[in-house]
Short mmCIF file of the C-alpha atoms (twelve columns), coordinates in Angstrom:
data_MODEL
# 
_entry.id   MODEL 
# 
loop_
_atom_site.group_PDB 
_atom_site.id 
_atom_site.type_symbol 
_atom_site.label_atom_id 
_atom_site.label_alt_id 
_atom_site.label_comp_id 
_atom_site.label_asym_id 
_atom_site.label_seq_id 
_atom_site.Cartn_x 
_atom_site.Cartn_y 
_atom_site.Cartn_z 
_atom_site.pdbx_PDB_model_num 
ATOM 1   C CA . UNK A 1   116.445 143.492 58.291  1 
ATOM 2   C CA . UNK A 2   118.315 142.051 61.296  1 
ATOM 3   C CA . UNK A 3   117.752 138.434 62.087  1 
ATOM 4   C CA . UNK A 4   117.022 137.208 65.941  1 
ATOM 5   C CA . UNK A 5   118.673 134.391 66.958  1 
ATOM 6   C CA . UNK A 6   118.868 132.179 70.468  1 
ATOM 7   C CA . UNK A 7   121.381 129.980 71.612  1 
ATOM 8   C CA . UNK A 8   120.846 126.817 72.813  1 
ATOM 9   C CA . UNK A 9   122.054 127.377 76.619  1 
ATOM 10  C CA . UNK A 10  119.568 131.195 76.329  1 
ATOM 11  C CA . UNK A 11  116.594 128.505 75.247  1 
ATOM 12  C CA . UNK A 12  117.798 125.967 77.837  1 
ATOM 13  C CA . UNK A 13  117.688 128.525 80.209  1 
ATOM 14  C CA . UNK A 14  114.348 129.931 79.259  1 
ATOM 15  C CA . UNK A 15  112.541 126.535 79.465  1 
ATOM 16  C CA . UNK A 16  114.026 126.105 82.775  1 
ATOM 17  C CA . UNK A 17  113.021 129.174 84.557  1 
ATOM 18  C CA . UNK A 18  109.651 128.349 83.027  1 
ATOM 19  C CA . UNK A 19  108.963 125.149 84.553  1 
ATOM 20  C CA . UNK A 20  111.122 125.888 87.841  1 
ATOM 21  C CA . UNK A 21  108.147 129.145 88.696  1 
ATOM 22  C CA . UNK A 22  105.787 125.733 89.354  1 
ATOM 23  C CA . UNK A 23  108.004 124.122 91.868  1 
ATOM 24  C CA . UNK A 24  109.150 124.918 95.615  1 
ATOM 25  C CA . UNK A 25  112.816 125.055 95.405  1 
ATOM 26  C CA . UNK A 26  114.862 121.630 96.203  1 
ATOM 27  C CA . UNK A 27  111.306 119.706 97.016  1 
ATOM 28  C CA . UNK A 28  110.333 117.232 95.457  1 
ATOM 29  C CA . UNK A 29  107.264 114.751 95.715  1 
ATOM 30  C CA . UNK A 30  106.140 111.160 94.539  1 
ATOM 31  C CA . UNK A 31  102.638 110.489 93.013  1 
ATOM 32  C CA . UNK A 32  100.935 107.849 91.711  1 
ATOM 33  C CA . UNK A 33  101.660 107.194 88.090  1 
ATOM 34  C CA . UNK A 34  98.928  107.610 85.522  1 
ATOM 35  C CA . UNK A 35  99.332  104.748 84.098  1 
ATOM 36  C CA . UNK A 36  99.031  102.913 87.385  1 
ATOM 37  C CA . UNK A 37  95.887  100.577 87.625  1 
ATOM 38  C CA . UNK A 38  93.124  101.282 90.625  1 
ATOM 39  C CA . UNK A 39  93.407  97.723  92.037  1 
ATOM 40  C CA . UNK A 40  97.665  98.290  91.905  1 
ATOM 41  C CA . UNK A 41  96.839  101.941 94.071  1 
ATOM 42  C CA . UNK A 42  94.655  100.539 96.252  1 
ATOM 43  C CA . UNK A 43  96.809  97.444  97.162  1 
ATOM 44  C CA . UNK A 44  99.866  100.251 97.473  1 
ATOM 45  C CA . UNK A 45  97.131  102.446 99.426  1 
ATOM 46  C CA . UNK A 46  96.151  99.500  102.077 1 
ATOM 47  C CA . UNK A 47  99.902  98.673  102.398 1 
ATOM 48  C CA . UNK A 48  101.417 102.163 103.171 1 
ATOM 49  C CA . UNK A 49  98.402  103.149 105.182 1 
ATOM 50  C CA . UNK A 50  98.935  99.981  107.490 1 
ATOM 51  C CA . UNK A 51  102.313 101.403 108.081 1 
ATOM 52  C CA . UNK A 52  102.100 105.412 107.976 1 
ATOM 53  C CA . UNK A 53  99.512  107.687 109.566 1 
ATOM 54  C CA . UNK A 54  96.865  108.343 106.625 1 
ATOM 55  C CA . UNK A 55  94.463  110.336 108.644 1 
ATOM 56  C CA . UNK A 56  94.411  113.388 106.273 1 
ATOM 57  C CA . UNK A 57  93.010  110.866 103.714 1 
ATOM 58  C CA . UNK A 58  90.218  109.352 106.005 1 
ATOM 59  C CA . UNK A 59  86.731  111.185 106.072 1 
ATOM 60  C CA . UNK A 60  86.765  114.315 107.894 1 
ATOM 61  C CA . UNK A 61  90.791  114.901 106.833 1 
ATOM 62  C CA . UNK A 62  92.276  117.998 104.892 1 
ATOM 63  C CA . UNK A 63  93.012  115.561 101.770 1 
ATOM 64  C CA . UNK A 64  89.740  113.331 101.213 1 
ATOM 65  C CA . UNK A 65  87.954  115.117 98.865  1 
ATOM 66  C CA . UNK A 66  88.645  114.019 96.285  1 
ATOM 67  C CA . UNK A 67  87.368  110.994 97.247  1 
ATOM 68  C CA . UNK A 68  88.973  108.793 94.417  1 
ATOM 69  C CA . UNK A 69  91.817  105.898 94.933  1 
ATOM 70  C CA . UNK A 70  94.504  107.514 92.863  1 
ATOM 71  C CA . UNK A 71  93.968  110.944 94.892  1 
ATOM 72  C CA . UNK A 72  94.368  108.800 97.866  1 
ATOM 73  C CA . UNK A 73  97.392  106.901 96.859  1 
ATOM 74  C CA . UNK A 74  98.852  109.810 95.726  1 
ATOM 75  C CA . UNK A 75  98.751  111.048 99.743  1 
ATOM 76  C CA . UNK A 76  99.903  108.050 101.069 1 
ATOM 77  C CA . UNK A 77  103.039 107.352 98.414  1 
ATOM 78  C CA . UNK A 78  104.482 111.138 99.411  1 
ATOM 79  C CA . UNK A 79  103.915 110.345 102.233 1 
ATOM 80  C CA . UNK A 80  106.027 107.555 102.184 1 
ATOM 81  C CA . UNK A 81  108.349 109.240 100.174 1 
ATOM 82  C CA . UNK A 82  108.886 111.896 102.570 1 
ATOM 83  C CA . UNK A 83  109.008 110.064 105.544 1 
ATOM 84  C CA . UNK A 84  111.544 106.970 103.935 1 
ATOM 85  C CA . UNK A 85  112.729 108.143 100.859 1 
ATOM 86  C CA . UNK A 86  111.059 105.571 98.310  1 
ATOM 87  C CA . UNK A 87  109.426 106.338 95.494  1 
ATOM 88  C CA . UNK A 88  108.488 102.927 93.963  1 
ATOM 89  C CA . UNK A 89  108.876 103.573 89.700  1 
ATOM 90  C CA . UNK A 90  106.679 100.620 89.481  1 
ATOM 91  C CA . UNK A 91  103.551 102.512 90.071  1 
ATOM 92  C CA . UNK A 92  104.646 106.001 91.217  1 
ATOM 93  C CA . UNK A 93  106.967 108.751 89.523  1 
ATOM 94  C CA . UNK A 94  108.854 111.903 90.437  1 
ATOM 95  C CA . UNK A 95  107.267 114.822 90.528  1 
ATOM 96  C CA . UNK A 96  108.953 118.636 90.851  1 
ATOM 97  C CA . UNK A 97  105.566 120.558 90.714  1 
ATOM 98  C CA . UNK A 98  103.534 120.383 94.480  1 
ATOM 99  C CA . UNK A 99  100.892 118.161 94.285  1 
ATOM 100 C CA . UNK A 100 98.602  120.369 97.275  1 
ATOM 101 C CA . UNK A 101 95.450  121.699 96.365  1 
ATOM 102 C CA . UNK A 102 92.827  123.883 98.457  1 
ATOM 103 C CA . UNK A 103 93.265  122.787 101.832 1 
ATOM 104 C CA . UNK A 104 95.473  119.550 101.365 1 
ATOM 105 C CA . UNK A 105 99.036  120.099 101.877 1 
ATOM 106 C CA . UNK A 106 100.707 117.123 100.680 1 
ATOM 107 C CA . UNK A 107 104.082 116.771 102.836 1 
# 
């Protein structure tokens, strides 16, 4: 009986092309962590909302609903991100996979 085998780079490969079919090619966003406390998100979430233009976040806006602090901070650090390039590791991470849902776009 013959034997199946994979190399490394065919796995490698494989994996890749699995988790790249989530992503939007070259973007990438910055969330809150999970780990990140509410009280850390909200200070982050007054902060960057002081400086950037959170109104998709506010009542009424395309991203409120959910109405929950780490959904919120989420917004506001891409935001950020997008508009100065930071993504603070300290309470926000990376991500490759878009973070919109139903009719928030994050940016």
């Amino acid at each position: 009986m013959a034997r199946i085998t994979f190399s490394p780079c065919f796995i490698g490969f494989f994996l890749c092309l699995i988790m790249c079919t989530n992503s939007v090619q070259g973007k990438t966003w910055c969330v809150a962590q999970s780990q990140a406390t509410e009280p850390k998100l909200q200070q982050v979430l007054d902060y960057l909302c002081g400086q950037l233009d959170c109104k998709e976040i506010q009542p009424g806006g395309s991203c409120f609903n959910p109405n929950t602090v780490r959904n919120h901070a989420s917004y506001a650090i891409d935001l950020n991100f997008q508009i100065n390039g930071v993504c603070d590791i300290s309470y926000a991470t990376p991500a490759v996979t878009d973070p919109s849902f139903g009719t928030c776009v994050y940016p």
